[in-house]
Coordinates of C-alpha atoms and ligand atoms in Angstrom, one line a residue:
V1 CA 25.6 1.0 -20.9
E2 CA 22.9 1.8 -23.5
L3 CA 22.7 5.4 -24.6
Y4 CA 19.6 7.0 -26.4
N5 CA 19.2 10.1 -28.3
E6 CA 15.5 9.7 -28.6
M7 CA 12.8 8.8 -26.1
D8 CA 9.1 9.4 -25.7
Y9 CA 8.3 12.6 -23.8
T10 CA 5.8 11.6 -21.1
G11 CA 5.9 14.9 -19.0
N12 CA 5.0 14.8 -15.3
A13 CA 1.9 14.8 -13.1
L14 CA 1.2 18.4 -14.0
P15 CA -0.4 19.7 -17.2
A16 CA 1.8 21.3 -19.8
V17 CA -0.5 24.4 -19.9
N18 CA -1.3 26.5 -16.8
P19 CA 0.1 24.0 -14.3
A20 CA -0.5 24.3 -10.6
P21 CA 2.6 24.5 -8.2
W22 CA 2.3 20.8 -7.3
P23 CA 0.0 17.8 -8.3
E24 CA -2.7 16.9 -5.7
G25 CA -2.8 13.4 -4.3
L26 CA 0.8 12.6 -3.8
R27 CA 1.5 9.7 -1.7
G28 CA 4.5 8.9 0.5
I29 CA 7.8 10.7 0.1
A30 CA 6.8 11.6 -3.5
P31 CA 10.3 12.7 -4.7
P32 CA 10.0 14.8 -7.8
R33 CA 12.9 12.9 -9.7
L34 CA 15.9 10.8 -9.4
D35 CA 19.1 12.9 -8.9
H36 CA 22.2 10.7 -9.0
T37 CA 23.8 7.4 -8.7
L38 CA 27.0 6.3 -6.9
V39 CA 29.0 3.3 -8.2
T40 CA 32.2 1.6 -7.2
A41 CA 35.3 0.8 -9.2
P42 CA 38.4 -1.2 -8.5
E43 CA 40.5 1.5 -10.1
P44 CA 38.5 4.7 -9.7
G45 CA 40.9 6.8 -11.6
K46 CA 40.4 4.9 -14.8
A47 CA 36.6 4.9 -14.5
I48 CA 36.6 8.6 -13.7
E49 CA 38.8 9.4 -16.8
F50 CA 36.6 7.1 -18.9
F51 CA 33.4 9.2 -18.1
Q52 CA 35.2 12.3 -18.7
T53 CA 36.9 11.5 -22.0
V54 CA 34.4 9.2 -23.6
L55 CA 31.0 10.4 -22.0
E56 CA 31.9 14.1 -21.5
F57 CA 31.2 14.4 -17.8
R58 CA 32.9 17.0 -15.8
L59 CA 34.2 17.0 -12.2
S60 CA 32.4 18.9 -9.6
E61 CA 34.2 17.7 -6.6
M62 CA 36.9 15.1 -5.9
L63 CA 38.7 13.3 -3.2
Q64 CA 42.5 13.3 -3.5
A65 CA 45.3 11.2 -2.1
P66 CA 48.4 13.1 -0.8
D67 CA 50.3 12.0 -4.0
G68 CA 47.6 13.6 -6.1
T69 CA 45.7 10.4 -7.1
I70 CA 42.0 11.0 -7.4
I71 CA 40.3 8.5 -5.1
A72 CA 36.8 9.3 -5.7
A73 CA 34.9 11.9 -8.0
W74 CA 31.6 13.6 -8.3
L75 CA 30.7 14.1 -12.0
W76 CA 28.0 16.1 -13.7
Q77 CA 26.3 16.8 -17.1
R78 CA 23.3 18.6 -15.7
P79 CA 24.1 21.9 -14.0
A80 CA 23.8 20.2 -10.7
P81 CA 26.5 18.9 -8.1
H82 CA 26.5 15.4 -9.6
D83 CA 24.8 13.0 -11.8
L84 CA 27.2 10.2 -11.1
A85 CA 29.8 9.6 -8.3
I86 CA 32.6 6.9 -8.4
V87 CA 34.2 5.5 -5.3
P88 CA 36.6 2.6 -4.7
G89 CA 35.1 -0.9 -4.5
K90 CA 34.4 -4.0 -6.4
P91 CA 33.8 -3.9 -10.2
G92 CA 30.3 -2.9 -11.2
G93 CA 29.1 -2.2 -7.6
F94 CA 26.0 -0.3 -7.1
H95 CA 26.2 1.7 -3.9
H96 CA 23.0 3.8 -4.1
A97 CA 20.5 5.9 -6.2
A98 CA 19.3 9.1 -5.0
F99 CA 15.9 10.7 -5.3
V100 CA 15.8 14.5 -4.8
V101 CA 13.6 16.1 -2.2
D102 CA 12.9 19.9 -2.1
S103 CA 14.2 20.8 1.2
A104 CA 15.7 19.6 4.6
D105 CA 11.9 19.5 5.9
A106 CA 11.1 17.2 3.2
L107 CA 14.1 15.1 4.1
F108 CA 12.9 14.8 7.8
R109 CA 9.5 14.0 6.4
A110 CA 11.0 11.2 4.4
A111 CA 12.7 9.8 7.5
D112 CA 9.4 9.8 9.3
I113 CA 7.6 8.0 6.4
L114 CA 10.4 5.4 6.1
T115 CA 10.3 4.7 9.8
M116 CA 6.5 4.5 9.8
H117 CA 7.0 1.7 7.2
K118 CA 9.8 0.1 9.1
A119 CA 12.4 0.7 6.6
R120 CA 16.0 0.2 7.6
I121 CA 17.7 3.6 7.9
D122 CA 21.4 3.4 7.0
Y123 CA 22.4 6.9 7.9
G124 CA 20.8 10.2 8.7
P125 CA 19.2 12.6 8.4
G126 CA 22.6 14.2 7.9
R127 CA 24.6 16.4 5.7
H128 CA 27.3 15.7 3.1
G129 CA 30.5 17.8 3.3
I130 CA 30.8 17.1 -0.6
T131 CA 28.0 18.8 -2.3
R132 CA 26.8 20.2 1.2
G133 CA 23.5 18.2 0.4
T134 CA 21.3 17.0 3.1
T135 CA 21.0 13.3 3.0
L136 CA 19.1 10.2 4.4
Y137 CA 20.3 6.6 3.4
F138 CA 18.0 3.8 3.6
F139 CA 17.6 0.2 2.3
D140 CA 14.7 -0.9 0.2
P141 CA 13.2 -4.4 0.8
S142 CA 15.6 -5.9 -1.9
G143 CA 18.7 -4.7 -0.1
N144 CA 19.7 -1.9 -2.3
R145 CA 20.6 1.3 -0.7
L146 CA 18.7 4.4 -1.7
E147 CA 19.1 8.1 -0.6
T148 CA 16.8 11.1 -0.4
F149 CA 19.0 14.1 -1.0
G150 CA 18.3 17.8 -1.3
G151 CA 18.3 21.0 0.6
Y152 CA 21.9 21.7 -0.6
T153 CA 23.2 25.0 -1.0
A154 CA 21.8 25.1 -4.5
Y155 CA 25.0 25.6 -6.3
Q156 CA 24.8 25.1 -10.0
M157 CA 27.5 24.1 -12.3
D158 CA 28.7 26.1 -15.3
P159 CA 31.1 24.9 -17.8
D160 CA 33.9 27.0 -16.5
C161 CA 33.5 25.8 -12.9
R162 CA 36.6 24.0 -11.5
A163 CA 36.6 21.0 -9.4
I164 CA 36.5 21.3 -5.6
R165 CA 39.1 19.3 -4.0
W166 CA 38.8 17.3 -0.7
T167 CA 41.9 15.8 0.9
Q168 CA 42.0 12.2 1.8
D169 CA 42.5 13.1 5.6
Q170 CA 39.1 14.9 5.4
I171 CA 37.2 11.8 4.2
G172 CA 35.0 11.8 7.3
P173 CA 33.6 15.3 7.1
A174 CA 33.6 15.0 3.3
V175 CA 31.0 12.2 3.4
F176 CA 29.2 12.7 6.8
Y177 CA 29.7 16.3 7.9
Y178 CA 28.1 16.2 11.3
S179 CA 29.5 12.9 12.6
Q180 CA 32.9 13.6 10.9
E181 CA 33.4 9.9 10.3
L182 CA 32.2 7.2 8.0
N183 CA 29.8 4.7 9.4
E184 CA 30.7 1.0 9.2
T185 CA 28.4 0.1 6.5
F186 CA 29.1 3.0 4.1
L187 CA 32.1 1.3 2.3
S188 CA 31.3 -2.3 3.0
V189 CA 27.7 -2.7 2.2
Y190 CA 26.5 -2.3 -1.5
T191 CA 25.4 -4.7 -4.2
Ligands
FE2_1 FE1 24.4 10.2 -3.1

């Protein structure tokens, strides 16, 4: 991990003075920004503690075993449901990176565009129980899973927010709210 405290400011596709609501000429899904990443760890508890104590991330939501062990966590620094999530898996595993979209409508449009371009859809459009965000997972041609994510109930984190707890027996709806169960590839396919 390399951390920076300085970088060049490039702005976005809108002018810094008197900007329009959105830039003209956008192509494809045109997500406004990256939102979060999900990675795997063989001992999630250790990784979660590292990000909390060394990098000052906070917990927004967690999945907890009956004995109290944290199995997976959603961690934030921006006032958003998560910047990073950690679930059980191999060391250094990359599960997905997510691009935000503005609404559930934009998520369905993303699904249309991906299908028009014959992308392999992994899951969705659907909704997560954790974060309540709408979701669409797909694979890019290199085999990495990506997500468009958004339209969530717009909760924002404050420093005094306390972590929401999900119990292990509810892992199905926690991850995929509508189907209430994990799909086969979710925990087995990542890079
Ligand atoms: Fe995600």
